[in-house]
Tab-separated table of C-alpha atoms and ligand atoms in Angstrom:
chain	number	residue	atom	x	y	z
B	15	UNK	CA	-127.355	72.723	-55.122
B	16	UNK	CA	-125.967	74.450	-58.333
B	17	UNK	CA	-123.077	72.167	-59.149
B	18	UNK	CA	-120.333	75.498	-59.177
B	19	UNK	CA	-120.786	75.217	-55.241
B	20	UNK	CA	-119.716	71.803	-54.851
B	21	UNK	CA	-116.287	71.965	-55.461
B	22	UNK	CA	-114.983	74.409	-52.604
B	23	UNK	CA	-117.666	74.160	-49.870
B	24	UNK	CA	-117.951	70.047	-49.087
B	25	UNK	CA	-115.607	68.001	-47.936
B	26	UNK	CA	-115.017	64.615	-49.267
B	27	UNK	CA	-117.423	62.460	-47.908
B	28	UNK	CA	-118.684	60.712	-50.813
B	29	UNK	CA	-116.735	57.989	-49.725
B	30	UNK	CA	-116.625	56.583	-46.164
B	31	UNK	CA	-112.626	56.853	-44.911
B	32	UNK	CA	-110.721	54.216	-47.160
B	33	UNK	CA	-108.978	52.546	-44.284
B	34	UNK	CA	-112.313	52.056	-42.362
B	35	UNK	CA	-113.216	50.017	-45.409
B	36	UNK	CA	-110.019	47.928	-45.631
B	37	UNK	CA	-109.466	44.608	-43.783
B	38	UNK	CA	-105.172	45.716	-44.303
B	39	UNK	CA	-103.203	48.843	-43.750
B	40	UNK	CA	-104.021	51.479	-46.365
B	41	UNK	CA	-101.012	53.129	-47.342
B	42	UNK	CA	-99.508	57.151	-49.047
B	43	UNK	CA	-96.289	58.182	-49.567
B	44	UNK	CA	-95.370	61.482	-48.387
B	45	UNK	CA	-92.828	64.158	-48.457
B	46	UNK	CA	-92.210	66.606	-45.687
B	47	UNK	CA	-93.816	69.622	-47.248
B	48	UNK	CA	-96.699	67.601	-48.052
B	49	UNK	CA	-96.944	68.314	-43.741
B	50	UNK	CA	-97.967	72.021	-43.918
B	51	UNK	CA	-100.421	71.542	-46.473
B	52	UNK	CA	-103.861	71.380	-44.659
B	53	UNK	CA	-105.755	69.805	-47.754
B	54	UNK	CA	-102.993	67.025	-47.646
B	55	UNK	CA	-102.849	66.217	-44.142
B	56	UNK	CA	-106.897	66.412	-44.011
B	57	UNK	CA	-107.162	63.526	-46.650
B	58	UNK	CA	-104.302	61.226	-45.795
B	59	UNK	CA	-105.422	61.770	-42.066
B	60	UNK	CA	-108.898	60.399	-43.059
B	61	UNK	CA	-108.609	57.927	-45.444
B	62	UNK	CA	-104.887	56.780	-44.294
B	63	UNK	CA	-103.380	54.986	-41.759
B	64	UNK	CA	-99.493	54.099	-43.373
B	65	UNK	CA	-96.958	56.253	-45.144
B	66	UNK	CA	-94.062	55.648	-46.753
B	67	UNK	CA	-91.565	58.479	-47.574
B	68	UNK	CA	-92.229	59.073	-51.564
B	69	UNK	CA	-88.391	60.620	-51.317
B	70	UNK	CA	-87.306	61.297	-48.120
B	71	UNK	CA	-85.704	57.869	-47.027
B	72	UNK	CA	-83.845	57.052	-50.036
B	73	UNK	CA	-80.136	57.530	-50.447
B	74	UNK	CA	-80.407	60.280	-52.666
B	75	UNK	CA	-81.510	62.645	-49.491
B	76	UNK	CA	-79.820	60.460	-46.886
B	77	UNK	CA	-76.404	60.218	-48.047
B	78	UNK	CA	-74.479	63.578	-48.070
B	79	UNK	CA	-70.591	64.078	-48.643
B	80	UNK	CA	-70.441	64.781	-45.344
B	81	UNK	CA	-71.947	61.567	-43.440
B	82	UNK	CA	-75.712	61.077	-43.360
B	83	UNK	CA	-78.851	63.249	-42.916
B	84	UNK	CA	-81.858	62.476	-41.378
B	85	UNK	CA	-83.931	65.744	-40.439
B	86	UNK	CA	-86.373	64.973	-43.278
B	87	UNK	CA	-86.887	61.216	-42.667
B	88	UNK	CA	-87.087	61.744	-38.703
B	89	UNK	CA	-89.768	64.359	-39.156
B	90	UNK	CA	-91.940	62.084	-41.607
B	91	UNK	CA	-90.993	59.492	-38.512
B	92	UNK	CA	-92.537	61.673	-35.948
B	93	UNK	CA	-95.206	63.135	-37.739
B	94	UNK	CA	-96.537	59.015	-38.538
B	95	UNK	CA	-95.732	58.329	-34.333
B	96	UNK	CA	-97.733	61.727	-33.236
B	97	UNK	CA	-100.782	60.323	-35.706
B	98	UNK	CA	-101.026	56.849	-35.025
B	99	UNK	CA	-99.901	56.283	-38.670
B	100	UNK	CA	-97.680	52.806	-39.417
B	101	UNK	CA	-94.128	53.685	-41.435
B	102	UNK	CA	-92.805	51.855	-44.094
B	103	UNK	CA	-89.550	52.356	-45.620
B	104	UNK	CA	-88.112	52.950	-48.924
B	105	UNK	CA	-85.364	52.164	-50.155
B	106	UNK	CA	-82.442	50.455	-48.970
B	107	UNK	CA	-80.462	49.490	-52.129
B	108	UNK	CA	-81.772	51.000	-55.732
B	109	UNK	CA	-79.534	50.159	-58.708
B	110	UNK	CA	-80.201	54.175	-59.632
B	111	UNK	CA	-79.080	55.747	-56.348
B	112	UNK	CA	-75.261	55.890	-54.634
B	113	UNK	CA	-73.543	55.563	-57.810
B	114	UNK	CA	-71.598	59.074	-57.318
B	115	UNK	CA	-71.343	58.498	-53.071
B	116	UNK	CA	-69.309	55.243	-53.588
B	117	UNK	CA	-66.906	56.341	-56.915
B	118	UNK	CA	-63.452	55.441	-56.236
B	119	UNK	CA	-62.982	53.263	-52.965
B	120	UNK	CA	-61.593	50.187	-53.326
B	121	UNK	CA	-63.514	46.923	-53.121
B	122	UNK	CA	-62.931	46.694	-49.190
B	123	UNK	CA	-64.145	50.509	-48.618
B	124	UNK	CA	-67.093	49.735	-50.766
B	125	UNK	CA	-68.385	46.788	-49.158
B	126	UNK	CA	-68.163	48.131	-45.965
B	127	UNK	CA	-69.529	51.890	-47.045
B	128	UNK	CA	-72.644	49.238	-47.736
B	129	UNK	CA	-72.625	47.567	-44.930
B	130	UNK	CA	-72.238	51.451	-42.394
B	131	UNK	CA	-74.787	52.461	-44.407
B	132	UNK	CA	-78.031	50.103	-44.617
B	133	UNK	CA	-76.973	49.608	-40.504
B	134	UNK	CA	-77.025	53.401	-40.334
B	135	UNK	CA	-80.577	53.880	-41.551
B	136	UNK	CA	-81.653	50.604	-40.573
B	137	UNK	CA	-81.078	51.151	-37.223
B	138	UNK	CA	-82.032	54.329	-36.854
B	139	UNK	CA	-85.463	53.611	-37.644
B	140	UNK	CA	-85.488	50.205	-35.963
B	141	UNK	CA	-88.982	49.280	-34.112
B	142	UNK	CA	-90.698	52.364	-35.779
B	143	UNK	CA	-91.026	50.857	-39.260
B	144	UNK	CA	-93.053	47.798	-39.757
B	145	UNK	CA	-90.808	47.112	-43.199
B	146	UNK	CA	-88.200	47.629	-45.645
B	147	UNK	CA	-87.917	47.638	-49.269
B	148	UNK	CA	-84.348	46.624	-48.922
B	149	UNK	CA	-83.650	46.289	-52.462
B	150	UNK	CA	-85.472	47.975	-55.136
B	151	UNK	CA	-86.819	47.290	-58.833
B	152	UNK	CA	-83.538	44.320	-59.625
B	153	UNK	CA	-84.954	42.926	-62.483
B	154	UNK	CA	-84.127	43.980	-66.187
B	155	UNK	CA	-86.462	46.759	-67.553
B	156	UNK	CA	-87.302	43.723	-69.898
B	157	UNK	CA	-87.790	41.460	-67.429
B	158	UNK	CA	-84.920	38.914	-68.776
B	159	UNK	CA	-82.482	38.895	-66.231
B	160	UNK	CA	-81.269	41.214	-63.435
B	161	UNK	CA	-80.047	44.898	-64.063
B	162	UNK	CA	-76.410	45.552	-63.908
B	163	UNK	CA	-75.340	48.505	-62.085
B	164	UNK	CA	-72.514	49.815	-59.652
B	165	UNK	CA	-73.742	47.680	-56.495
B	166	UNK	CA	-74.086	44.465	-58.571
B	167	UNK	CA	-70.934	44.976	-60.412
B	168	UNK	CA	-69.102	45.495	-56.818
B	169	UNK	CA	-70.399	43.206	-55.062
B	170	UNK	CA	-72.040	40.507	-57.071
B	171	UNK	CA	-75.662	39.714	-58.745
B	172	UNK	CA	-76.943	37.911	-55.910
B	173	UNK	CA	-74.485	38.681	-53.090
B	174	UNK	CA	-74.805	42.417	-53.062
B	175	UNK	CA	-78.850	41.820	-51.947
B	176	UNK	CA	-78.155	38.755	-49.725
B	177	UNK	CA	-75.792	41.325	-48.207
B	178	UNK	CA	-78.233	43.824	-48.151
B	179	UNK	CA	-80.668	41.642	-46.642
B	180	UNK	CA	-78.424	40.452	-44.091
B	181	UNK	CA	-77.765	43.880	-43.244
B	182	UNK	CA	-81.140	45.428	-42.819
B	183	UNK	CA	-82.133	41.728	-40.602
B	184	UNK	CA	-79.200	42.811	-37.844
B	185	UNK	CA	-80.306	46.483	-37.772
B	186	UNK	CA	-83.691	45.661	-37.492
B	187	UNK	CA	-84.457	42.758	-36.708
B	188	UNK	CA	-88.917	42.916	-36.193
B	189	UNK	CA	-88.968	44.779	-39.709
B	190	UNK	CA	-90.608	42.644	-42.606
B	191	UNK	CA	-87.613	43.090	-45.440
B	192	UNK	CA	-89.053	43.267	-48.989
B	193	UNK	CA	-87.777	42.901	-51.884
B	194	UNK	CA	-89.865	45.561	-54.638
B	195	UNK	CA	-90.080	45.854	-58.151
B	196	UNK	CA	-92.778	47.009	-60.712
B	197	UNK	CA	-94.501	45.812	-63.541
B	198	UNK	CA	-94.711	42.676	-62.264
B	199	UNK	CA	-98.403	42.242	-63.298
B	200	UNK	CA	-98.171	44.227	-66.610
B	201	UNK	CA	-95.186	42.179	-68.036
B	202	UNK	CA	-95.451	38.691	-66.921
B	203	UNK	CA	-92.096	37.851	-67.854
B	204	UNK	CA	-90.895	40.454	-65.463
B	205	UNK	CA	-93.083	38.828	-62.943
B	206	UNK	CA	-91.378	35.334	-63.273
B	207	UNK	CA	-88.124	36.583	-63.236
B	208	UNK	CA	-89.118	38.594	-59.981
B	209	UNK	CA	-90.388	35.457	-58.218
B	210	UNK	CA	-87.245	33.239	-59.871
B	211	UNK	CA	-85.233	35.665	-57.830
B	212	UNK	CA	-87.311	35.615	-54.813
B	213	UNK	CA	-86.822	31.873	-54.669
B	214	UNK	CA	-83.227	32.530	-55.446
B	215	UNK	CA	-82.380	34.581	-52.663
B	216	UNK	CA	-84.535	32.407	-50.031
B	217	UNK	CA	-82.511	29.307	-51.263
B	218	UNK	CA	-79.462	31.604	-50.543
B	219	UNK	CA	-80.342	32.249	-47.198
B	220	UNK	CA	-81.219	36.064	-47.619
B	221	UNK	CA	-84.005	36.702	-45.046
B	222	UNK	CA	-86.275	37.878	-47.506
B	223	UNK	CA	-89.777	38.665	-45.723
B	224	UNK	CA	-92.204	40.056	-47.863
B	225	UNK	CA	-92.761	40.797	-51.627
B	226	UNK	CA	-93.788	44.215	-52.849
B	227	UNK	CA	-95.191	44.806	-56.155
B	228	UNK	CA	-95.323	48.206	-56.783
B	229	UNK	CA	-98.241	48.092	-59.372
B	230	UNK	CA	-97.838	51.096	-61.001
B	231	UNK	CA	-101.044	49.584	-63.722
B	232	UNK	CA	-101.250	49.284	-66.935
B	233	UNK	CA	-105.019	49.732	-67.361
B	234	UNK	CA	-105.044	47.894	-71.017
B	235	UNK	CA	-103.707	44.551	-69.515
B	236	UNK	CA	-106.084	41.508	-70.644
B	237	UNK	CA	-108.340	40.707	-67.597
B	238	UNK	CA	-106.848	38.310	-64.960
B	239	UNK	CA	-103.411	39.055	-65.670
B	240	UNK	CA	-103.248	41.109	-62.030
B	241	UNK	CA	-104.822	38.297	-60.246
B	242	UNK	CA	-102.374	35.523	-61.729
B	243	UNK	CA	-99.383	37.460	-60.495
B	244	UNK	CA	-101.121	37.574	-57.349
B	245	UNK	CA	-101.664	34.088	-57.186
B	246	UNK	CA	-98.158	33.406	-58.177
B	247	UNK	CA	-96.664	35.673	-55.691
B	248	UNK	CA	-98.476	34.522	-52.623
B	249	UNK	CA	-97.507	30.855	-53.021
B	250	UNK	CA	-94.015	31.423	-51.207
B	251	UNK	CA	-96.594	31.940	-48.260
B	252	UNK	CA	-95.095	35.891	-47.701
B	253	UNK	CA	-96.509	38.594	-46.813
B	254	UNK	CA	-97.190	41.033	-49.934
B	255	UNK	CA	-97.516	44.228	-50.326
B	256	UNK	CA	-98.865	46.644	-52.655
B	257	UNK	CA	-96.459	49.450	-52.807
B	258	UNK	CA	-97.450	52.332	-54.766
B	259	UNK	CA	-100.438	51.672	-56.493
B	260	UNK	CA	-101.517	54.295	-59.194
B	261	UNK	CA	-103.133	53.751	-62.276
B	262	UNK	CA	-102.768	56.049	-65.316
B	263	UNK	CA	-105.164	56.767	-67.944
B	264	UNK	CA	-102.522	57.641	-70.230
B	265	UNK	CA	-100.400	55.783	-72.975
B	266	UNK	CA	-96.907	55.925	-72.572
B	267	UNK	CA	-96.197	55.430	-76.720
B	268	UNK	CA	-98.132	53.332	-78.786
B	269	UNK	CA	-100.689	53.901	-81.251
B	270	UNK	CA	-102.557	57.185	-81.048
B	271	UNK	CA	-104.725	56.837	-77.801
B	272	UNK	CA	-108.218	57.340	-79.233
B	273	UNK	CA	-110.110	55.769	-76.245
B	274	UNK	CA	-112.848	57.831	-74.676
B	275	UNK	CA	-112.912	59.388	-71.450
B	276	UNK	CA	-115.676	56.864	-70.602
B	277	UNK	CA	-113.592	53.836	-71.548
B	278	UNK	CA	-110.810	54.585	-69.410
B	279	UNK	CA	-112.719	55.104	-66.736
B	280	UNK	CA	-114.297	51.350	-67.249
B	281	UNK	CA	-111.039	50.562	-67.787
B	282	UNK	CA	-109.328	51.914	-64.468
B	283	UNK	CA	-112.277	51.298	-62.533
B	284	UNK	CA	-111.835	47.583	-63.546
B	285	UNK	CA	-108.092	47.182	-63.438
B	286	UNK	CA	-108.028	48.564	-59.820
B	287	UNK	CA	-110.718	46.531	-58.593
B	288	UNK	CA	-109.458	42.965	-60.002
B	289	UNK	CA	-106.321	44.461	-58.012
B	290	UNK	CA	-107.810	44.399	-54.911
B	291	UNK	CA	-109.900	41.333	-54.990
B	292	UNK	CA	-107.446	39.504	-55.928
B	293	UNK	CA	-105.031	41.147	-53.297
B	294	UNK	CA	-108.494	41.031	-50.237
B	295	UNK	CA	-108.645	37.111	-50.851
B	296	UNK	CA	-105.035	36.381	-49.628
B	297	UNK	CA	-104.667	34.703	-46.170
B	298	UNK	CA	-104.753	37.799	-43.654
B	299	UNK	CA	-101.247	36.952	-42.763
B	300	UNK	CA	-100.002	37.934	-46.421
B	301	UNK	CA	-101.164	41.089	-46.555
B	302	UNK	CA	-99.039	43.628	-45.208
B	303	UNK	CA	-100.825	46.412	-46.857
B	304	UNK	CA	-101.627	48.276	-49.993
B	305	UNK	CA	-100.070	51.811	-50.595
B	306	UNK	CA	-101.377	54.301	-53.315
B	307	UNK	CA	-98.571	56.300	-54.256
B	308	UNK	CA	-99.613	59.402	-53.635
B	309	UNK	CA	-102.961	61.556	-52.553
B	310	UNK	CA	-104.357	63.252	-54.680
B	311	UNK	CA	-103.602	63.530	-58.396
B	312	UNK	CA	-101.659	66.409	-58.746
B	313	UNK	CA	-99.353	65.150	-55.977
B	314	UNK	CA	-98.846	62.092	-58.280
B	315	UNK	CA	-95.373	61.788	-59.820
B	316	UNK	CA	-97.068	61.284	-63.022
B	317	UNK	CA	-98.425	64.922	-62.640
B	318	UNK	CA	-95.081	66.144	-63.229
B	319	UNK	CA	-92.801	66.677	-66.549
B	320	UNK	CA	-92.302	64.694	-68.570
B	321	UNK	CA	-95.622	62.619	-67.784
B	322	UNK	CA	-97.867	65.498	-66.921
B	323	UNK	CA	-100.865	66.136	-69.420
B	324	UNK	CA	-102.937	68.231	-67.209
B	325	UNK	CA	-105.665	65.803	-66.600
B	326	UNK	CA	-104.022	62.267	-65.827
B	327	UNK	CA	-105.682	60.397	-63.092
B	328	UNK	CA	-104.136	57.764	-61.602
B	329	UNK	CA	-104.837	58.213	-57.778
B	330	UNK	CA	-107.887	58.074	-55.569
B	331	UNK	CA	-108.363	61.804	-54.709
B	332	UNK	CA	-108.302	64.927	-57.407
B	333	UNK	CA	-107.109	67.990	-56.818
B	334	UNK	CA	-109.959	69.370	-54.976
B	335	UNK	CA	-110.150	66.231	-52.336
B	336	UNK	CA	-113.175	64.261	-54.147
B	337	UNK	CA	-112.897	60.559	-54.696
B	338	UNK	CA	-112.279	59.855	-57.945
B	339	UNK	CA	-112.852	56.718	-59.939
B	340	UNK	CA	-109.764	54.438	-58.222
B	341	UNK	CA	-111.716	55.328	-55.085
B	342	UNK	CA	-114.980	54.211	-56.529
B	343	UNK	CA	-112.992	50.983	-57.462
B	344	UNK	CA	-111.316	50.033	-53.892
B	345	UNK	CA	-114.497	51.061	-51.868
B	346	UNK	CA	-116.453	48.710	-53.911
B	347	UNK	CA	-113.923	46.149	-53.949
B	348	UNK	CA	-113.695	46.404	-49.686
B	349	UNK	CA	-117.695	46.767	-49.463
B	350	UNK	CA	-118.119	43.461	-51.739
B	351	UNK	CA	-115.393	41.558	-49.714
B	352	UNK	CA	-116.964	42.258	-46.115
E	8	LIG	O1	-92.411	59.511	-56.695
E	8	LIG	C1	-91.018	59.494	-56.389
E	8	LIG	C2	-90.380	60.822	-56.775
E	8	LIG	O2	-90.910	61.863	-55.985
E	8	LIG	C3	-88.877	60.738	-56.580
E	8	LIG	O3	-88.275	61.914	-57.085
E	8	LIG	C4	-88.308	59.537	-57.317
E	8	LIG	C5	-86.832	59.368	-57.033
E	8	LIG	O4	-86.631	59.154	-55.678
E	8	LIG	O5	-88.971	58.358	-56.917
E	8	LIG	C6	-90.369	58.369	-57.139
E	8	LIG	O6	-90.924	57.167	-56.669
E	8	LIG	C7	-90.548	56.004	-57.390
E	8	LIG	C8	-90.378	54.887	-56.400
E	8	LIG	O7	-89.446	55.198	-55.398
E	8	LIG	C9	-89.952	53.602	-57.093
E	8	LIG	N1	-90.893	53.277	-58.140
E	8	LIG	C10	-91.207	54.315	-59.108
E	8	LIG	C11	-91.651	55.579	-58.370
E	8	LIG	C12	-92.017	56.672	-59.375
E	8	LIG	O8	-90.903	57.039	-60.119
């Protein structure tokens, strides 16, 4: 066949469906208009069997001045029930959101705003999520330290996520409660810190229940840097999960990028895959599941300004629905694990 057929007439079946391949939940996120697009729904319906709200489920939509809305998030709810799909939820508490909600109230009204809220969405969605990321990306940017923000200058460092924690455990009880963060791999210093706090907030009595890594890659990391953290990460005997896995062939700064397209590709295809070894070989218990963030790669949030260059790939589908080379990498990883 001339190869200017390809594109429009087959559908992607150069690789079998990614969760048939997967001894774990294979995981998207998703936004509600994502729903109405037929080449969407197509892939993530074949190759999918989790989503996570990329948007939806955070307090930025949730959290009105008038109470709480939850058209968008119910619909991504119903949508996942009506396809068999598992739901995963994101995020409880993120250092970036609520700032403007919770301005002005005194301490009391604060602390309690908290409380209303995480039981709010919590329970709403209680026995139709398998988890939580109940407190998102804590760690310094640097990886020394925690951030500081509104909710930890309110209600303490450590307290405001035990609290959150404690929370989210009463509202929903069955849910595996995570506690997520990237660049955990990339920047082992950042990792450390993450799994000092982990440790932390076990030792504090926070029911802490699983460990996502969000693993937005770094393709140049030195080999066996991925499958350290892993290592690391598992020993608290949690379950882990994988939480938005992408990997760009960009540089974000640095020297001029003069690798070839070929490279990167070795690169990715190599980065991915020590990924998911590393992540296949935990105990089956400890792996709760590994989410690419995103479809294809022009629904990727590094498509968009101010990351989009037109070409990036970071995700396992392109724009027309082939597999690209991430899917090369975790079909070969699942094949060679069988
Ligand atoms: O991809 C998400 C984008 O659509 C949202 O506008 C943004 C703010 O809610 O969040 C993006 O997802 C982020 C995720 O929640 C946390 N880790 C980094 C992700 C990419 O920015």
């Amino acid at each position: 066949m001339a190869s200017g057929c390809r594109a429009a007439a087959q559908p992607d079946i150069a690789v079998p469906p990614l969760k048939s391949l997967a001894p774990y939940r294979v995981g998207t996120c998703a936004m509600t208009g994502q729903l109405d697009d037929a080449g969407w729904t197509r892939l993530a319906l074949t190759h999918f069997n989790q989503i996570t709200p990329e948007w939806e489920m955070k307090m930025e939509y949730i959290l009105t001045p008038d109470g709480y809305r939850f058209d968008a998030p119910d619909r991504i709810a119903s949508w996942c029930d009506s396809h068999g799909m598992a739901l995963h939820g994101t995020t409880l508490i993120w250092y970036s959101q609520g700032e403007e909600a919770f301005r002005g109230l005194s301490r009391a009204d604060y602390g309690q705003r908290f409380d209303r809220y995480i039981a709010a969405v919590a329970g709403r969605y209680a026995g139709r999520v398998r988890g939580w990321d109940v407190v998102n990306e804590a760690v310094a940017e640097d990886g020394v330290g925690l951030r500081s923000h509104h909710w930890s200058q309110n209600l303490g460092d450590i307290d405001h996520m035990r609290r959150a924690f404690d929370q989210a455990k009463q509202a929903d009880p069955d849910a595996v409660l995570f506690l997520n963060d990237y660049n955990l791999e990339n920047n082992p210093r950042k990792g450390a810190t993450f799994l000092k706090l982990v440790e932390q907030l076990l030792k504090a009595g926070a029911p802490v229940g699983g460990i996502g890594s969000q693993s937005h890659l770094n393709i140049e990391i030195p080999e066996g840097r991925i499958s350290a953290f892993i290592h690391e990460a598992a020993q608290f005997g949690l379950p882990l999960h994988i939480s938005e896995l992408d990997a760009s062939r960009r540089r974000e700064g640095g020297p001029p990028d003069v690798r070839s397209v070929s490279f990167r590709s070795r690169q990715q295809f190599d980065r991915v895959k020590e990924l998911t070894d590393a992540y296949s070989r935990l105990p089956e218990q400890q792996r709760y599941g590994l989410t690419l963030w995103g479809v294809r790669d022009t629904d990727s949030w590094l498509r968009r300004p101010p990351h989009d260059d037109g070409r990036d790939s970071p995700l396992a589908f392109d724009a027309s629905g082939q597999p690209t080379t991430v899917a090369r990498a975790l079909s070969e990883s699942w094949l060679r694990s069988q």
